[in-house]
């Protein structure tokens, strides 16, 4: 496919993009934790390159004009920015629903109250394990467990709705029932159980994190049982282990269809791992409005419609169901972002990818996420 600004379907009809509903604002890559499953790029953005709070204000206004209803303020750890309350205030002023995604480390109770006044509507807290030893080992941060439990108490005392984020992988998957029970005890209304996605730092740690086929089946059963038991009390969102599935996930609900990410330096990405596609160029909110980027940038238009697809997706009945899977996973596993996601059973690389996943059980030590010195 040649790069073209207007995407088409396979009948040659131009495809008009829909409007994004949610935006992920990664306001910093700085983070006190060092989780090996982090999907941030291995080359992390330094503090000096971060977009200032006033620019975030303009971006939030442009997002609201574009149709965005909800902003997920994330990182890294958003609490690493001293001007977080100011950034949150800008999002509130733009009329967005503000979800704060945090590790809970480095945000004091006073600061959480300030964030409440500034306009945070909802808090999403990440948990790395269900015991201090496990949580501290996976996060690479001694004492993280105690701090997180204290933070979760403040969240419920102040009255924020709480979602727990639980990334599951080979080294904690068998504790998933306890993780769900912990979310219940903490008063969460929702838990996001996400099997690790192998982008960024997680890809460096593939051999230590890849779940086994049996674990993937176990997790599916645990989630199904818990959904029945907790119906009406707690919602369970689930991202399954796609290496052991028949078809890939519809990543981002389809490229450039409902969501967008703004990276700490202002680059606008169709998904959080898009920078792994080496040939792709990303526009920046410092140079163009969010609306122009959404509608007209080459990056967003690259995988809209179906004309870009290769076989077997091109003639597959699921091409408008899963959109050929994840472009970044195709890049990582097939070396070609336009290829069928190799976790799909119809991909010619599928058997190889599954065999590799099954061999990937030989390592337990982690490469921890760290910013190079001087960040
Ligand atoms: Fe999806 Fe492509 Fe696989 Fe069909 S061949 S199921 S469209 S990834
Ligand atoms: Fe980029 Fe899936 S993470 S398309």
Coordinates of C-alpha atoms and ligand atoms in Angstrom, one line a residue:
X1 CA 0.0 0.0 0.0
X2 CA 1.3 3.5 -0.7
X3 CA 0.7 6.0 2.0
X4 CA -2.3 8.1 1.2
X5 CA -4.2 10.7 3.2
X6 CA -7.7 9.3 2.4
X7 CA -8.4 5.7 3.4
X8 CA -10.6 3.5 1.3
X9 CA -12.5 0.2 1.6
X10 CA -11.9 -2.7 -0.7
X11 CA -14.6 -1.4 -3.2
X12 CA -12.6 1.8 -3.5
X13 CA -15.1 3.9 -1.5
X14 CA -13.5 6.6 0.7
X15 CA -13.9 6.0 4.4
X16 CA -14.9 8.8 6.6
X17 CA -13.5 8.5 10.1
X18 CA -15.9 8.5 13.1
X19 CA -15.3 10.6 16.1
X20 CA -13.1 9.6 19.1
X21 CA -14.9 9.2 22.4
X22 CA -11.9 8.8 24.7
X23 CA -8.4 10.2 24.8
X24 CA -5.4 8.8 26.7
X25 CA -3.3 11.7 27.9
X26 CA 0.1 10.3 28.9
X27 CA 1.4 13.4 30.6
X28 CA 4.8 12.0 31.7
X29 CA 6.9 8.9 31.4
X30 CA 8.4 9.5 34.8
X31 CA 7.3 6.8 37.3
X32 CA 8.5 5.6 40.7
X33 CA 7.7 2.0 39.8
X34 CA 9.7 -0.1 37.4
X35 CA 7.1 -2.7 36.2
X36 CA 8.6 -5.1 33.6
X37 CA 5.2 -5.3 31.8
X38 CA 5.0 -1.6 31.0
X39 CA 3.9 -0.8 27.5
X40 CA 5.6 2.5 27.4
X41 CA 8.4 2.7 24.8
X42 CA 11.8 1.6 25.8
X43 CA 13.1 5.1 24.9
X44 CA 11.2 7.1 27.5
X45 CA 10.5 10.8 27.1
X46 CA 12.4 13.0 29.5
X47 CA 10.9 15.6 31.7
X48 CA 12.3 18.5 29.7
X49 CA 10.4 17.3 26.6
X50 CA 7.0 17.1 28.4
X51 CA 4.1 19.3 27.2
X52 CA 3.4 22.1 29.6
X53 CA 0.1 22.3 31.5
X54 CA -1.2 25.2 29.4
X55 CA -0.7 23.2 26.2
X56 CA -2.6 20.3 27.8
X57 CA -5.4 22.8 28.4
X58 CA -5.6 23.7 24.7
X59 CA -5.4 20.0 23.7
X60 CA -8.3 19.2 26.1
X61 CA -10.4 22.0 24.5
X62 CA -9.6 20.7 21.0
X63 CA -10.5 17.1 22.2
X64 CA -13.9 18.2 23.5
X65 CA -14.6 20.1 20.2
X66 CA -13.7 16.9 18.4
X67 CA -16.2 14.9 20.4
X68 CA -14.1 13.4 23.1
X69 CA -16.1 12.8 26.3
X70 CA -13.6 11.3 28.6
X71 CA -9.9 11.7 29.2
X72 CA -7.7 9.1 30.9
X73 CA -4.9 11.0 32.5
X74 CA -2.0 8.5 32.8
X75 CA 1.8 8.1 32.3
X76 CA 4.2 6.9 33.6
X77 CA 2.9 8.0 36.9
X78 CA 0.8 11.3 36.5
X79 CA 1.6 12.1 40.1
X80 CA 5.2 12.7 39.1
X81 CA 4.1 16.0 37.6
X82 CA 3.8 18.7 40.2
X83 CA 1.3 20.6 38.0
X84 CA -1.1 17.6 37.9
X85 CA -3.9 19.5 39.6
X86 CA -3.6 22.3 37.1
X87 CA -3.7 19.8 34.2
X88 CA -6.8 18.1 35.7
X89 CA -8.4 21.5 36.1
X90 CA -7.9 22.2 32.4
X91 CA -9.6 18.9 31.6
X92 CA -12.5 19.7 33.8
X93 CA -12.8 23.2 32.3
X94 CA -13.0 21.7 28.9
X95 CA -16.0 19.7 30.1
X96 CA -14.3 16.2 30.0
X97 CA -15.0 13.4 32.4
X98 CA -11.6 12.9 34.1
X99 CA -10.3 9.5 34.9
X100 CA -6.9 9.4 36.8
X101 CA -4.9 6.3 36.1
X102 CA -2.3 6.0 38.9
X103 CA 0.0 3.7 40.8
X104 CA -1.0 5.5 43.9
X105 CA 2.7 6.1 44.8
X106 CA 3.7 9.6 45.4
X107 CA 0.2 11.1 45.8
X108 CA -0.5 12.1 49.4
X109 CA -4.0 12.3 50.9
X110 CA -3.8 16.1 50.8
X111 CA -2.9 16.0 47.1
X112 CA -5.7 13.5 46.4
X113 CA -8.1 16.0 48.0
X114 CA -6.7 18.8 45.8
X115 CA -7.2 16.6 42.8
X116 CA -10.8 16.0 43.9
X117 CA -11.3 19.8 44.0
X118 CA -9.6 20.2 40.6
X119 CA -12.0 17.8 38.9
X120 CA -11.0 14.2 39.0
X121 CA -14.2 12.1 38.6
X122 CA -12.8 8.6 38.8
X123 CA -9.6 6.8 40.0
X124 CA -8.0 3.8 38.5
X125 CA -5.4 2.2 40.7
X126 CA -2.9 -0.4 39.4
X127 CA -2.1 -3.4 41.5
X128 CA 0.9 -5.7 40.8
X129 CA 0.1 -8.5 43.2
X130 CA -2.0 -9.6 46.2
X131 CA 0.7 -9.7 48.8
X132 CA 3.6 -7.3 49.7
X133 CA 6.4 -9.6 48.5
X134 CA 4.7 -10.2 45.1
X135 CA 3.6 -6.6 44.6
X136 CA 7.0 -5.1 45.5
X137 CA 8.9 -7.6 43.4
X138 CA 6.8 -7.0 40.2
X139 CA 6.8 -3.3 40.6
X140 CA 10.5 -3.1 41.5
X141 CA 9.6 -0.8 44.4
X142 CA 10.0 -1.9 48.0
X143 CA 7.1 -0.7 50.1
X144 CA 4.7 -0.2 47.2
X145 CA 2.1 -2.6 48.6
X146 CA 1.6 -0.6 51.9
X147 CA 1.5 2.7 50.0
X148 CA -1.1 1.4 47.5
X149 CA -3.4 0.0 50.3
X150 CA -3.3 3.3 52.1
X151 CA -4.0 5.1 48.8
X152 CA -7.0 2.8 48.1
X153 CA -8.5 3.7 51.5
X154 CA -8.2 7.4 50.8
X155 CA -9.9 7.0 47.4
X156 CA -12.9 5.4 49.0
X157 CA -12.9 7.8 52.0
X158 CA -13.0 10.8 49.6
X159 CA -15.7 9.1 47.6
X160 CA -14.2 8.6 44.2
X161 CA -15.5 5.6 42.2
X162 CA -12.6 3.1 42.1
X163 CA -11.4 0.8 39.3
X164 CA -8.6 -1.7 40.0
X165 CA -6.1 -2.4 37.1
X166 CA -4.6 -5.8 37.3
X167 CA -2.1 -6.8 34.7
X168 CA -1.8 -10.6 34.7
X169 CA 1.0 -12.7 33.4
X170 CA 2.8 -16.0 34.0
X171 CA 4.2 -14.9 37.4
X172 CA 0.9 -13.9 39.0
X173 CA -2.0 -15.4 36.9
X174 CA -2.7 -18.2 39.4
X175 CA -3.5 -15.5 42.0
X176 CA -6.3 -14.0 39.8
X177 CA -9.1 -15.2 42.1
X178 CA -7.4 -13.4 45.1
X179 CA -6.9 -10.3 43.0
X180 CA -10.6 -10.1 42.2
X181 CA -11.4 -10.7 45.9
X182 CA -9.0 -7.9 46.9
X183 CA -10.7 -5.5 44.4
X184 CA -14.0 -6.4 46.1
X185 CA -12.6 -5.8 49.6
X186 CA -11.2 -2.4 48.4
X187 CA -14.7 -1.4 47.3
X188 CA -13.9 -1.2 43.6
X189 CA -16.8 -0.9 41.2
X190 CA -14.8 -2.3 38.4
X191 CA -11.7 -4.4 37.8
X192 CA -9.8 -4.4 34.6
X193 CA -8.0 -7.8 34.2
X194 CA -5.6 -7.3 31.4
X195 CA -3.3 -10.0 30.2
X196 CA 0.0 -8.5 29.5
X197 CA 0.4 -7.1 26.0
X198 CA 3.8 -7.5 24.5
X199 CA 4.8 -3.9 23.6
X200 CA 7.6 -1.7 24.9
X201 CA 9.2 -3.0 28.1
X202 CA 6.8 -5.9 28.2
X203 CA 8.3 -7.2 24.9
X204 CA 11.8 -7.2 26.5
X205 CA 10.3 -9.3 29.2
X206 CA 8.3 -11.7 27.0
X207 CA 10.1 -14.9 28.2
X208 CA 9.4 -14.0 31.9
X209 CA 5.8 -12.9 31.4
X210 CA 4.2 -15.1 28.7
X211 CA 1.3 -17.0 30.2
X212 CA 1.0 -20.7 29.5
X213 CA -2.0 -22.1 27.5
X214 CA -3.3 -23.7 30.8
X215 CA -3.0 -20.4 32.6
X216 CA -4.9 -18.6 29.8
X217 CA -7.8 -21.2 30.1
X218 CA -7.7 -20.9 33.9
X219 CA -8.0 -17.1 33.7
X220 CA -10.9 -17.3 31.3
X221 CA -12.8 -19.6 33.6
X222 CA -12.1 -17.4 36.7
X223 CA -13.3 -14.3 34.9
X224 CA -16.5 -16.1 33.7
X225 CA -17.3 -17.4 37.2
X226 CA -16.6 -14.1 38.9
X227 CA -18.8 -12.2 36.3
X228 CA -21.7 -14.4 37.3
X229 CA -21.0 -14.1 41.0
X230 CA -20.5 -10.4 41.0
X231 CA -23.2 -9.3 38.6
X232 CA -24.7 -6.0 39.7
X233 CA -21.8 -5.4 42.2
X234 CA -18.6 -5.2 40.3
X235 CA -17.9 -5.0 36.6
X236 CA -15.0 -7.2 35.2
X237 CA -13.3 -6.0 32.0
X238 CA -11.1 -8.7 30.6
X239 CA -8.3 -8.6 28.0
X240 CA -7.5 -12.3 27.3
X241 CA -4.2 -13.9 26.4
X242 CA -4.4 -13.6 22.6
X243 CA -1.4 -15.8 21.9
X244 CA -3.6 -18.8 22.9
X245 CA -6.8 -17.6 21.2
X246 CA -8.1 -18.5 17.7
X247 CA -8.6 -14.9 16.6
X248 CA -6.9 -11.7 17.6
X249 CA -8.4 -8.8 19.5
X250 CA -9.9 -5.8 17.7
X251 CA -7.1 -3.6 19.0
X252 CA -8.3 0.0 19.9
X253 CA -11.7 -1.1 18.5
X254 CA -10.1 -0.5 15.1
X255 CA -7.3 1.8 14.2
X256 CA -8.3 5.5 14.3
X257 CA -11.9 4.7 15.1
X258 CA -12.8 5.6 18.7
X259 CA -9.7 6.6 20.6
X260 CA -6.4 8.5 20.5
X261 CA -3.3 8.9 22.7
X262 CA -1.3 11.9 23.3
X263 CA 2.3 11.1 24.4
X264 CA 4.2 13.2 26.9
X265 CA 5.9 15.2 24.2
X266 CA 2.7 16.0 22.4
X267 CA 2.9 13.4 19.7
X268 CA -0.5 12.1 18.8
X269 CA -0.7 8.3 18.4
X270 CA -3.5 6.0 17.2
X271 CA -2.5 3.6 20.0
X272 CA -0.1 3.4 22.9
X273 CA 2.5 1.3 21.1
X274 CA 2.3 3.0 17.6
X275 CA 5.8 4.3 17.9
X276 CA 7.1 0.7 17.5
X277 CA 6.1 1.1 13.8
X278 CA 9.4 2.6 12.8
X279 CA 8.3 4.0 9.4
X280 CA 5.3 5.8 10.8
X281 CA 5.5 9.6 11.4
X282 CA 3.4 11.2 14.1
X283 CA 2.0 14.8 14.1
X284 CA 2.4 16.8 17.3
X285 CA -0.1 19.0 19.0
X286 CA 2.5 21.7 19.1
X287 CA 2.2 22.0 15.3
X288 CA -1.4 21.0 14.4
X289 CA -4.7 20.9 16.1
X290 CA -6.0 17.6 17.4
X291 CA -8.9 17.7 14.9
X292 CA -6.7 18.1 11.9
X293 CA -4.5 15.3 13.1
X294 CA -7.4 13.0 13.8
X295 CA -9.0 13.6 10.3
X296 CA -6.0 14.1 8.1
X297 CA -2.7 12.7 9.4
X298 CA -1.1 9.9 7.5
X299 CA -0.6 7.9 10.8
X300 CA -4.3 7.9 11.6
X301 CA -5.4 7.2 8.0
X302 CA -2.8 4.4 7.5
X303 CA -5.0 1.6 8.7
X304 CA -8.5 3.0 8.4
X305 CA -10.9 1.2 6.1
X306 CA -9.9 -2.2 4.6
X307 CA -8.0 -1.3 1.4
X308 CA -4.6 -1.5 3.3
X309 CA -5.2 -5.1 4.3
X310 CA -3.2 -8.0 2.9
X311 CA -4.3 -11.6 2.6
X312 CA -5.7 -13.6 4.5
X313 CA -7.5 -10.6 6.1
X314 CA -8.5 -9.1 2.7
X315 CA -10.9 -12.0 1.9
X316 CA -11.8 -12.9 5.5
X317 CA -15.3 -12.5 6.8
X318 CA -13.9 -11.1 10.1
X319 CA -12.1 -8.1 8.6
X320 CA -14.7 -5.7 10.0
X321 CA -14.9 -7.5 13.3
X322 CA -11.3 -7.6 14.4
X323 CA -9.8 -5.3 11.7
X324 CA -6.9 -7.7 11.2
X325 CA -5.9 -7.6 14.9
X326 CA -3.2 -5.4 16.4
X327 CA -0.9 -3.5 14.0
X328 CA 1.8 -3.2 16.6
X329 CA 1.8 -6.9 17.3
X330 CA 2.0 -7.5 13.5
X331 CA 5.0 -5.2 13.5
X332 CA 6.7 -7.0 16.4
X333 CA 6.0 -10.6 15.3
X334 CA 5.8 -10.4 11.5
X335 CA 8.1 -7.3 11.0
X336 CA 5.3 -5.8 9.0
X337 CA 2.5 -3.5 10.5
X338 CA 0.3 -4.3 7.5
X339 CA 0.4 -8.0 8.0
X340 CA -2.3 -10.2 9.6
X341 CA -1.7 -10.2 13.3
X342 CA 0.3 -13.4 13.7
X343 CA -1.8 -14.5 16.7
X344 CA -4.7 -15.1 14.3
X345 CA -5.0 -18.8 13.5
X346 CA -5.3 -17.9 9.8
X347 CA -1.9 -16.2 9.7
X348 CA 0.9 -18.1 8.0
X349 CA 3.1 -17.3 11.0
X350 CA 0.6 -18.5 13.6
X351 CA 2.1 -21.9 14.3
X352 CA 5.5 -20.3 14.7
X353 CA 4.2 -17.7 17.1
X354 CA 2.3 -20.2 19.2
X355 CA 5.4 -22.5 19.3
X356 CA 7.5 -19.6 20.5
X357 CA 4.9 -18.7 23.2
X358 CA 5.0 -22.2 24.5
X359 CA 8.8 -22.2 24.7
X360 CA 8.7 -18.8 26.4
X361 CA 8.6 -20.2 29.9
X362 CA 12.3 -20.4 30.7
X363 CA 12.9 -17.2 32.5
X364 CA 11.7 -15.6 35.7
X365 CA 14.0 -12.6 36.2
X366 CA 12.8 -9.3 34.9
X367 CA 14.3 -6.4 33.0
X368 CA 12.9 -3.5 35.0
X369 CA 11.6 -0.3 33.3
X370 CA 14.0 2.5 34.0
X371 CA 14.6 5.9 32.5
X372 CA 18.2 6.4 31.4
X373 CA 20.2 8.7 33.7
X374 CA 19.4 12.4 33.4
X375 CA 15.6 11.8 32.8
Ligands
LIG1 FE1 -9.1 -11.2 11.6 FE2 -7.4 -11.1 9.5 FE3 -7.5 -13.3 11.1 FE4 -9.6 -12.7 9.5 S1 -7.5 -13.3 8.8 S2 -9.7 -13.4 11.6 S3 -9.6 -10.5 9.6 S4 -6.9 -11.2 11.7
LIG2 FE1 -1.0 -0.6 18.4 FE2 -2.6 -2.7 18.9 S1 -1.2 -1.7 20.3 S2 -2.6 -1.4 17.2

